[in-house]
Coordinates of C-alpha atoms and ligand atoms in Angstrom, one line a residue:
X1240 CA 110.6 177.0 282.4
X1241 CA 107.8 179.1 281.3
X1242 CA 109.9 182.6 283.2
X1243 CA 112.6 180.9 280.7
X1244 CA 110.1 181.7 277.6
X1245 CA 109.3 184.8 278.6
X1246 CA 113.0 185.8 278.8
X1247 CA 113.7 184.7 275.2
X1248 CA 110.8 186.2 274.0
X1249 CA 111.3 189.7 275.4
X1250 CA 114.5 189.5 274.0
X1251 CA 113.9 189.0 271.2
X1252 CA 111.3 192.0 271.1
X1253 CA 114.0 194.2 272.1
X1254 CA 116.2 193.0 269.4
X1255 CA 113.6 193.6 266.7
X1256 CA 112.9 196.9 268.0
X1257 CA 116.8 197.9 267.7
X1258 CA 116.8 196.9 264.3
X1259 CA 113.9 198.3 263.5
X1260 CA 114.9 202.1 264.8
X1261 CA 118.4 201.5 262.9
X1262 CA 116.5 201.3 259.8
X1263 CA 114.7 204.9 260.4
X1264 CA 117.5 206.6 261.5
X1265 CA 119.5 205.1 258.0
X1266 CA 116.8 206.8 256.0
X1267 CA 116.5 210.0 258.0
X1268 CA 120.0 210.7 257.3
X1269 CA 119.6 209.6 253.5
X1270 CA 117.0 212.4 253.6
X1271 CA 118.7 214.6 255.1
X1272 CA 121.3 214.5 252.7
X1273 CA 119.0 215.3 250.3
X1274 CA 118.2 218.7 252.0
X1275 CA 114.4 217.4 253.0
X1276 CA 112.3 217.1 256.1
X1277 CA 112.1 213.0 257.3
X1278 CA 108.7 211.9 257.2
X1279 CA 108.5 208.1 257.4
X1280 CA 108.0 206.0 255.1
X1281 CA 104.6 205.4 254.6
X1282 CA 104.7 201.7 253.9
X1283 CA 107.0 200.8 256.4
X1284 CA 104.2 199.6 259.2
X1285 CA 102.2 198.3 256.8
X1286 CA 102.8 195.0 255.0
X1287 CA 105.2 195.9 252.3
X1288 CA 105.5 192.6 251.0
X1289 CA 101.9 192.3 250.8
X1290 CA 101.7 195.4 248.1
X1291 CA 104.3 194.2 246.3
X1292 CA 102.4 190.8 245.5
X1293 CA 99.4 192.7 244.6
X1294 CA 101.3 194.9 242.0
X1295 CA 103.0 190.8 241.0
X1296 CA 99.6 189.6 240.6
X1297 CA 97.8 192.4 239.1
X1298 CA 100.5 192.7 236.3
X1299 CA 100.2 189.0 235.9
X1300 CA 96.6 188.9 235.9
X1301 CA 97.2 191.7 232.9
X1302 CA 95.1 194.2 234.9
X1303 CA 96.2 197.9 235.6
X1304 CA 97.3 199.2 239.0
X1305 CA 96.8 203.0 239.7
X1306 CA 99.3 205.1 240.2
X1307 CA 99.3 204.7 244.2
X1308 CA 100.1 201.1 243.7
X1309 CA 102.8 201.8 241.6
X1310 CA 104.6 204.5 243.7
X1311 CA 103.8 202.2 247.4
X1312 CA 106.2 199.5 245.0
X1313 CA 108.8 202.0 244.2
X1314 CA 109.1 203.2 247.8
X1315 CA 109.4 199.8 248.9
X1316 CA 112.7 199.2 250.9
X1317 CA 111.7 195.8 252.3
X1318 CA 114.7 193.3 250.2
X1319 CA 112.4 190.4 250.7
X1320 CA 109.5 192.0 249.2
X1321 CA 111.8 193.8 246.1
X1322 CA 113.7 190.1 245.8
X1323 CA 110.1 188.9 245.2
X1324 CA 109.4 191.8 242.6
X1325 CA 112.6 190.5 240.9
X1326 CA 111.8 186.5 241.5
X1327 CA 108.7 187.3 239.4
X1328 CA 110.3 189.1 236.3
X1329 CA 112.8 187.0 236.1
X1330 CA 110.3 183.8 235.7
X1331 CA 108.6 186.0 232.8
X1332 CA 111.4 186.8 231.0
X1333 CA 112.8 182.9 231.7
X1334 CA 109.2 181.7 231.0
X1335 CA 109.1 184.1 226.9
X1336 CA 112.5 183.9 226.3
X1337 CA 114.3 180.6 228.3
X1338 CA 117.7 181.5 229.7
X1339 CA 119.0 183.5 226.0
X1340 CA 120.1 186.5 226.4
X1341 CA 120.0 188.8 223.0
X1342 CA 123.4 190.4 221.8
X1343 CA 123.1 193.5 220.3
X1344 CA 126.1 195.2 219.0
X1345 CA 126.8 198.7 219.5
X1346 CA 128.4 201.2 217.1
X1347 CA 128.8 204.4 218.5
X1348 CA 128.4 206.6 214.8
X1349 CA 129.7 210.2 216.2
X1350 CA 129.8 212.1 219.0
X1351 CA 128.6 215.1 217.0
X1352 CA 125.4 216.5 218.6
X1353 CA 123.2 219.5 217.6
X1354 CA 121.6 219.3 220.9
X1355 CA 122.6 220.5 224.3
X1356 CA 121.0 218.6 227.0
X1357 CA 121.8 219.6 230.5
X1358 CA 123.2 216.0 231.2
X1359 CA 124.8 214.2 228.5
X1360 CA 128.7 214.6 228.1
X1361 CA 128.9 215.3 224.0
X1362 CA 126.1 218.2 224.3
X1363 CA 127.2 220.7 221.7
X1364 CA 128.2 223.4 224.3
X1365 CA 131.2 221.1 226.1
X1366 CA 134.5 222.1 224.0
X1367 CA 136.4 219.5 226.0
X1368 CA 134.9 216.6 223.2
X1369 CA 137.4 215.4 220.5
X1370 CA 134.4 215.4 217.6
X1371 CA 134.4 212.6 215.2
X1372 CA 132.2 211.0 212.9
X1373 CA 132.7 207.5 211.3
X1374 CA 133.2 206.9 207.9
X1375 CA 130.8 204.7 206.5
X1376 CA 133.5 202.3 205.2
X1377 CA 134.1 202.1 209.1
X1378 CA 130.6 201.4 210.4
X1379 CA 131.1 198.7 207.6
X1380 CA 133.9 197.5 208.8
X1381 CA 132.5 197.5 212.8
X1382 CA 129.6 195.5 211.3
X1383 CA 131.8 193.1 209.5
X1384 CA 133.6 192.2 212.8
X1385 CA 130.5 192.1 214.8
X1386 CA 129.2 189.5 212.2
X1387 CA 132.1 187.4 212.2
X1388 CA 132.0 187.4 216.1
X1389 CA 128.1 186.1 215.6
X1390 CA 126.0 189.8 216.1
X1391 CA 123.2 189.6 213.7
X1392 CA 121.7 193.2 215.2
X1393 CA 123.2 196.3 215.0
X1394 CA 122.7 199.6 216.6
X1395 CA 124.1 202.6 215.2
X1396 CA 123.9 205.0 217.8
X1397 CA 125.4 209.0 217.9
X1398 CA 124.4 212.4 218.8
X1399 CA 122.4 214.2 216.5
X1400 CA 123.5 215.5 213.4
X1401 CA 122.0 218.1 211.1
X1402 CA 119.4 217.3 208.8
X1403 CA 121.5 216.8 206.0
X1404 CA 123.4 213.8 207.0
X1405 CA 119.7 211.7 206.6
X1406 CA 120.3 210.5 203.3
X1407 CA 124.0 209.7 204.9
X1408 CA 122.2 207.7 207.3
X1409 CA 119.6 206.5 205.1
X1410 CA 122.6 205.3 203.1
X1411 CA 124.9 203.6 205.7
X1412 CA 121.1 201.4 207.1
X1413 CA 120.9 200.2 203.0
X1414 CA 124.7 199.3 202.9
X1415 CA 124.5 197.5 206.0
X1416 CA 121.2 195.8 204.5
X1417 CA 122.5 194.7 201.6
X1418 CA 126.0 193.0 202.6
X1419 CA 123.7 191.5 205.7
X1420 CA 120.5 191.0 204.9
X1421 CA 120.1 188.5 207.9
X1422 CA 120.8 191.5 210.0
X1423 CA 118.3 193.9 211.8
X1424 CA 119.4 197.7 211.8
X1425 CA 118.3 199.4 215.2
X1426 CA 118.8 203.3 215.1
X1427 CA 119.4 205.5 218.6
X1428 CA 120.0 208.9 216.4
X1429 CA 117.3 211.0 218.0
X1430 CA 115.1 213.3 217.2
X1431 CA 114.6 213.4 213.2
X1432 CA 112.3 215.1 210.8
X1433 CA 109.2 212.9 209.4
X1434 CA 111.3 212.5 206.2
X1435 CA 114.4 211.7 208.1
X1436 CA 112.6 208.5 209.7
X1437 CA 110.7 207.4 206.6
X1438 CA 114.0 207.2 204.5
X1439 CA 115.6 205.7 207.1
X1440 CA 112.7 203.3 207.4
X1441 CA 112.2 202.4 203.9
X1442 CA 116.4 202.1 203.4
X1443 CA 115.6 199.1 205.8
X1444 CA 116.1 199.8 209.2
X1445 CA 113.5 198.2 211.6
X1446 CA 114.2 199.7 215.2
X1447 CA 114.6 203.0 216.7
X1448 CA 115.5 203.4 220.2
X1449 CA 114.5 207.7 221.6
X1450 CA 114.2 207.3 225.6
X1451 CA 111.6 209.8 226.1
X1452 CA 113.4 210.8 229.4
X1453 CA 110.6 211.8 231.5
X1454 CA 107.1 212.1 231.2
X1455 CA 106.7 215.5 233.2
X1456 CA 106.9 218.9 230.7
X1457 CA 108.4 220.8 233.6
X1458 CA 110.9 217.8 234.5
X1459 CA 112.3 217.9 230.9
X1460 CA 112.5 221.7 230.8
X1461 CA 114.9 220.9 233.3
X1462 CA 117.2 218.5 232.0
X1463 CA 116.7 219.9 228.3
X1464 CA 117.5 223.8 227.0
X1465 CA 114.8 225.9 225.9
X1466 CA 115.0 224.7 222.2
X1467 CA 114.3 221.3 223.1
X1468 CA 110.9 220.0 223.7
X1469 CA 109.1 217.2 225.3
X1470 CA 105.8 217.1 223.2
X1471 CA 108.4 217.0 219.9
X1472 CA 109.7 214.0 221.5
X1473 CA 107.0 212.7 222.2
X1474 CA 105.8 213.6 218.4
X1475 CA 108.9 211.3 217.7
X1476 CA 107.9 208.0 219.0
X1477 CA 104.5 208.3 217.6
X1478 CA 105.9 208.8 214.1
X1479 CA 108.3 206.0 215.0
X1480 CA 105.3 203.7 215.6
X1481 CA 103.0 204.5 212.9
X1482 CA 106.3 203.9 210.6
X1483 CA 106.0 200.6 211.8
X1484 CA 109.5 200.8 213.8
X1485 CA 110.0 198.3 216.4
X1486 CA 110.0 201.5 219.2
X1487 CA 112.1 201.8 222.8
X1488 CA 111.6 204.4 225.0
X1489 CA 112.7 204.7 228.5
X1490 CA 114.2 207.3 231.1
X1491 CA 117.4 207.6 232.9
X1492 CA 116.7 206.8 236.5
X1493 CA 118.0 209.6 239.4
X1494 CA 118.3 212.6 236.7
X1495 CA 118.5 215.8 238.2
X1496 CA 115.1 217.0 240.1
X1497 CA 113.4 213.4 239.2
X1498 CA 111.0 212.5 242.2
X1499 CA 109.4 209.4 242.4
X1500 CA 105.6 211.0 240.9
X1501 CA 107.9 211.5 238.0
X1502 CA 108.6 207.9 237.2
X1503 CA 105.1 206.7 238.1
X1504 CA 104.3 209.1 235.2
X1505 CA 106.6 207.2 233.2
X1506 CA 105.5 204.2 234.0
X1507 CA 101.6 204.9 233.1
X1508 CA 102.9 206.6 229.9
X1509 CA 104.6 203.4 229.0
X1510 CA 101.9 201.5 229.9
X1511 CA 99.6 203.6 226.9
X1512 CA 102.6 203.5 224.7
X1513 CA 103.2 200.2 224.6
X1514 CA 106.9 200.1 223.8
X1515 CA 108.8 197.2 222.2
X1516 CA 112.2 198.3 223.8
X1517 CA 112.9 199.6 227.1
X1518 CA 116.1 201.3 228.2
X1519 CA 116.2 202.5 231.9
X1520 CA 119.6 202.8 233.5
X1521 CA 120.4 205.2 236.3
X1522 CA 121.6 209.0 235.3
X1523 CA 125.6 209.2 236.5
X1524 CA 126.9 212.6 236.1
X1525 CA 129.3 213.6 233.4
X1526 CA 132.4 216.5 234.3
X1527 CA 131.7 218.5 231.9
X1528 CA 127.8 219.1 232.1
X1529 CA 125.8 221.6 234.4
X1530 CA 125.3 218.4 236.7
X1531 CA 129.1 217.6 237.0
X1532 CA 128.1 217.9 240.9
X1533 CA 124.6 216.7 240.8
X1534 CA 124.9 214.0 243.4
X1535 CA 126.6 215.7 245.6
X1536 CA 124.5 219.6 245.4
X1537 CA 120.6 219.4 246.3
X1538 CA 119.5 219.0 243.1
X1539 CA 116.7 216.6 244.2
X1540 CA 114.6 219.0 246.0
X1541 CA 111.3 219.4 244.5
X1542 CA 110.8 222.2 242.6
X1543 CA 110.0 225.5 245.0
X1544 CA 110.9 223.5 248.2
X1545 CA 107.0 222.7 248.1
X1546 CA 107.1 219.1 249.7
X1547 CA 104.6 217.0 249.1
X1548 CA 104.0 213.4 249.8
X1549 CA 103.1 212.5 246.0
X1550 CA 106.6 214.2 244.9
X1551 CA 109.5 212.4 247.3
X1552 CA 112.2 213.4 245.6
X1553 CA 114.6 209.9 244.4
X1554 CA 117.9 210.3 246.9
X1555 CA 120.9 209.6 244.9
X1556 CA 121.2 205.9 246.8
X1557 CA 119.1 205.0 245.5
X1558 CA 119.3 204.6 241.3
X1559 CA 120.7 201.5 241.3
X1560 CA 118.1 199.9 242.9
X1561 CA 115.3 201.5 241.5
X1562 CA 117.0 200.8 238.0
X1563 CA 116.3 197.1 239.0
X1564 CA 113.0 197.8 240.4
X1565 CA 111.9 199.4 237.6
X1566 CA 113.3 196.5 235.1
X1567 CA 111.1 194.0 237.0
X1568 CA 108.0 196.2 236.4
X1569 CA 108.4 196.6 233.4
X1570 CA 109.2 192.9 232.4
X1571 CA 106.1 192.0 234.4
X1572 CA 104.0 194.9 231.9
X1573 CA 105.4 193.7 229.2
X1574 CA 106.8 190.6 229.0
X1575 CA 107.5 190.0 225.2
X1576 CA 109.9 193.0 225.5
X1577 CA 113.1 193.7 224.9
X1578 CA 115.3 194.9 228.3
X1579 CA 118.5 195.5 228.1
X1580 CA 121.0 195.7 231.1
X1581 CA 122.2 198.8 229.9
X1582 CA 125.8 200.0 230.3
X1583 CA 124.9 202.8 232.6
X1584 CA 124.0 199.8 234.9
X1585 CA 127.0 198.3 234.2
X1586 CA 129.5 201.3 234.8
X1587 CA 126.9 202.0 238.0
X1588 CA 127.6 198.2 239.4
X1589 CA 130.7 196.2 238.2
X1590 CA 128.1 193.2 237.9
X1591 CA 125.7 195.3 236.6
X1592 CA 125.0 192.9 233.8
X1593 CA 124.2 190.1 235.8
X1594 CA 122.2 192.1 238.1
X1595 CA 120.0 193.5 235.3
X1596 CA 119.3 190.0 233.6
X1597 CA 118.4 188.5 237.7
X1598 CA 115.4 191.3 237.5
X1599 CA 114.3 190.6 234.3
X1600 CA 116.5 192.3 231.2
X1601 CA 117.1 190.0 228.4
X1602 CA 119.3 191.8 226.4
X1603 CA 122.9 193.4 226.6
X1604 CA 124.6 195.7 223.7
X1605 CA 128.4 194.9 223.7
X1606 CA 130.2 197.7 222.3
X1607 CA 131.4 197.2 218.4
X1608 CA 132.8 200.9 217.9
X1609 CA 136.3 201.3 217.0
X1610 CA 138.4 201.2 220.2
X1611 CA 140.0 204.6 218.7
X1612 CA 136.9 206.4 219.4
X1613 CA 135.2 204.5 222.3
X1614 CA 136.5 207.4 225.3
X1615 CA 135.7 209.7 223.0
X1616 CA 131.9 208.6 223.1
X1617 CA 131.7 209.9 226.6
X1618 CA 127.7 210.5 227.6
X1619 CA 129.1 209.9 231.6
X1620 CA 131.9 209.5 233.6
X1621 CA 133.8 206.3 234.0
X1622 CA 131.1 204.7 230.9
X1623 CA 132.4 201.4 230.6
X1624 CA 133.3 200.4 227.1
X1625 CA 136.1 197.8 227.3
X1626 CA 136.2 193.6 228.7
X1627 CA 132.9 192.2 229.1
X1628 CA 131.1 195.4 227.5
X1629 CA 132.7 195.0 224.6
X1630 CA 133.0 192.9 221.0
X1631 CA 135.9 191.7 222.0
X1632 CA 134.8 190.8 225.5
X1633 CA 132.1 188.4 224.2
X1634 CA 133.9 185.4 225.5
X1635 CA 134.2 187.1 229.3
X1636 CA 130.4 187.9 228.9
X1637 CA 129.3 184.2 227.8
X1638 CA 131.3 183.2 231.0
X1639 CA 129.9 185.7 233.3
X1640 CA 126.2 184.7 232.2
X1641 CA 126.9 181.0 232.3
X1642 CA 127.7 181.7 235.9
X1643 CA 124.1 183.3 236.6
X1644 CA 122.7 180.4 234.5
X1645 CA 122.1 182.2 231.1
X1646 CA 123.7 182.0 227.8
X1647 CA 124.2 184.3 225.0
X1648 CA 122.3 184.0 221.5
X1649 CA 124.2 184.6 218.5
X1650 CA 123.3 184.2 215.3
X1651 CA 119.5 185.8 215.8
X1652 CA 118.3 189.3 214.8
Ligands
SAH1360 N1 121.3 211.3 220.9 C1 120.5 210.1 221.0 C2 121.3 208.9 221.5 C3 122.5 209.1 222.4 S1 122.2 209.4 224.0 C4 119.3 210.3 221.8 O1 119.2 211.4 222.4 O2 118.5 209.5 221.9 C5 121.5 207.8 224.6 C6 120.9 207.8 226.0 O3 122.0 208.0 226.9 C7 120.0 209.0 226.3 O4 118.8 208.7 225.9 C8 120.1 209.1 227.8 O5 119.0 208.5 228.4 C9 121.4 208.4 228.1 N2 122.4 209.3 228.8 C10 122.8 210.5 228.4 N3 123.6 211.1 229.4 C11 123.5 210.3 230.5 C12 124.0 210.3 231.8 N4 124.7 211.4 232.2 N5 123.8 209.3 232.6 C13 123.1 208.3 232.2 N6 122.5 208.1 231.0 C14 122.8 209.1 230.1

């Protein structure tokens, strides 16, 4: 009997051990792949789970982990302990906001952009972009659909146009304001003069969404041209604050030469910032940018091949996830926030919605732009913009979110 035990047991040993050397040789290929030496993991022996509480309770408990903590999280490929990360944000946002989910309706303004980031399909340099630019008696008439459909927020979002379209802009956010003053105006228009904002502000919009992108100087040099900055962007969402905007920030997750030292600066940049909004989806190439191939070349090599332990570069794999993992912190950070599942998550995983709200997003923007225009609104490839992304998908969406145990709320700003 007891030579019976013993068999079992030993077995069972062996089997662990198999499973546990299929597991490194998965991520030595991954790093391979992304042209770098394999060191392991450094958490793997240790107890992942166990970090991954801490980070849980230290958030809940309002106290501030160090950067370390943060990072061991993020490098964290254990699913029960990242199913616990997500567990936990999801009970915070169920436990502020019960099982609503906020609608927010998306008008995509023009595609017209003065700017010429590195990864964003309607930069100014790509000639392959049919240009328009709405009419205001359009956005009017987007708005008028969205409020009949139940949208009581709405976010005029575009590229960035010159200086003189402000008092445009400042125009449209007063029109809107006037025929629905039970509305909220959100603005994702970029970077804007001082003026720009304050008339904007005082024509009565209330919320301006400028991810900040990334945290690191050299990082954005990367992504952005040489006419771009980050401290002007940075500049931006302090002016955006002191206006007294409701203020989002955030960073595409997996952008060209992002490592994972680069999102814990994000994170303890947010963390001083204090945002009200948070948009984080992962970056997905576009055809016609520099990074058309940007999955696929080694762009995620650290910069000078110098590896170090702090800078593990993000492999590719890996964006969805750490889209997710990244929701859940931040839910946990700040848990009156608004999160959406963003449609980057959504074109990235066909359930990308749901998957969002199960870590911890509470809001989702369906699109309200004029189906005319909608392809040509093209930041990525394959951006989803029709069925449950859409206005006219609401009813597909409510179902989809019944079936996670959520519904949507309409009628609220
Ligand atoms: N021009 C405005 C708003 C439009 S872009 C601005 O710069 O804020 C909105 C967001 O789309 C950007 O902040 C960026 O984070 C995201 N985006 C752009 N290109 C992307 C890509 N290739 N993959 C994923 N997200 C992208």
């Amino acid at each position: 009997m007891r030579l019976y035990f013993f068999f079992v047991f030993q077995k069972y040993i062996r089997l662990l051990t198999r499973a546990r050397k299929r597991t490194e040789n998965r991520e030595k290929q991954y790093f391979c792949r992304a042209g770098l030496r394999f060191t392991a993991m450094p958490n793997r022996k240790k107890n992942t789970s166990g970090k991954v509480r801490n980070l849980i309770l230290k958030l809940q408990r309002n106290e501030i982990p160090d950067a370390q903590e943060y990072r061991e999280v993020l490098l964290c490929h254990d699913r029960n302990a990242v199913s616990l990360l997500h567990e936990a944000a999801r009970e915070a946002s169920v436990r502020r906001f019960g099982n609503g989910i906020h609608i927010r309706g998306l008008v995509e303004i023009t595609n017209i952009c003065r700017n010429d980031c590195f990864y964003c399909g309607i930069r100014r340099s790509n000639g392959r972009v049919t240009r328009y630019r709405l009419t205001r008696s359009e956005i009017l008439g987007c708005c008028r659909r969205g409020y009949a459909s139940g949208f009581r927020t709405f976010v005029l979002q575009g590229g960035e146009l010159p200086d003189s379209a402000d008092r445009d802009i400042a125009g449209l956010c007063s029109a809107i304001r006037s025929e629905f003053p039970d509305c909220a105006v959100a603005l994702s228009l970029g970077e804007r003069s001082e003026e720009g904002y304050r008339m904007f502000r005082e024509a009565g919009a209330t919320r301006y969404l400028l991810r900040h992108e990334t945290r690191d100087p050299v990082h954005y040099s990367r992504l952005h041209p040489p006419g771009m900055s980050l401290s002007n962007r940075l500049h931006c969402l302090d002016m955006l604050k002191d206006m007294g905007y409701m203020t989002g920030t955030g960073i595409m997750v997996g952008s060209p030469y992002q490592s994972i030292g680069n999102i814990v600066d994000d994170i303890l940049y947010m963390a001083r910032f204090r945002p009200e909004m948070i948009g984080i989806g992962p970056f997905i190439p576009h055809r016609d940018t520099p990074f058309a191939g940007a999955r696929r070349a080694k762009a995620y090599s650290v910069a000078g091949g110098v590896e170090d332990t702090f800078h593990v570069p993000l492999p590719e794999w890996d964006a969805g996830e750490m889209t997710l993992k990244l929701i859940s912190i931040f839910r946990l950070m700040f848990p009156d926030a608004f999160i959406p599942a963003t449609t980057a998550l959504a074109t990235f995983y066909p359930d990308g919605h749901e998957r969002g709200i199960l870590a911890g997003a509470n809001v989702v923007m369906p699109n309200l732009s004029p189906p005319s225009v909608r392809d040509d609104y093209s930041l990525y490839d394959g951006k989803v913009a029709y069925g449950a992304e859409s206005a006219e998908g609401l009813d597909e969406l409510r179902i989809r979110l019944e079936d996670i145990g959520y519904r949507i709320l309409l009628s609220e700003a």
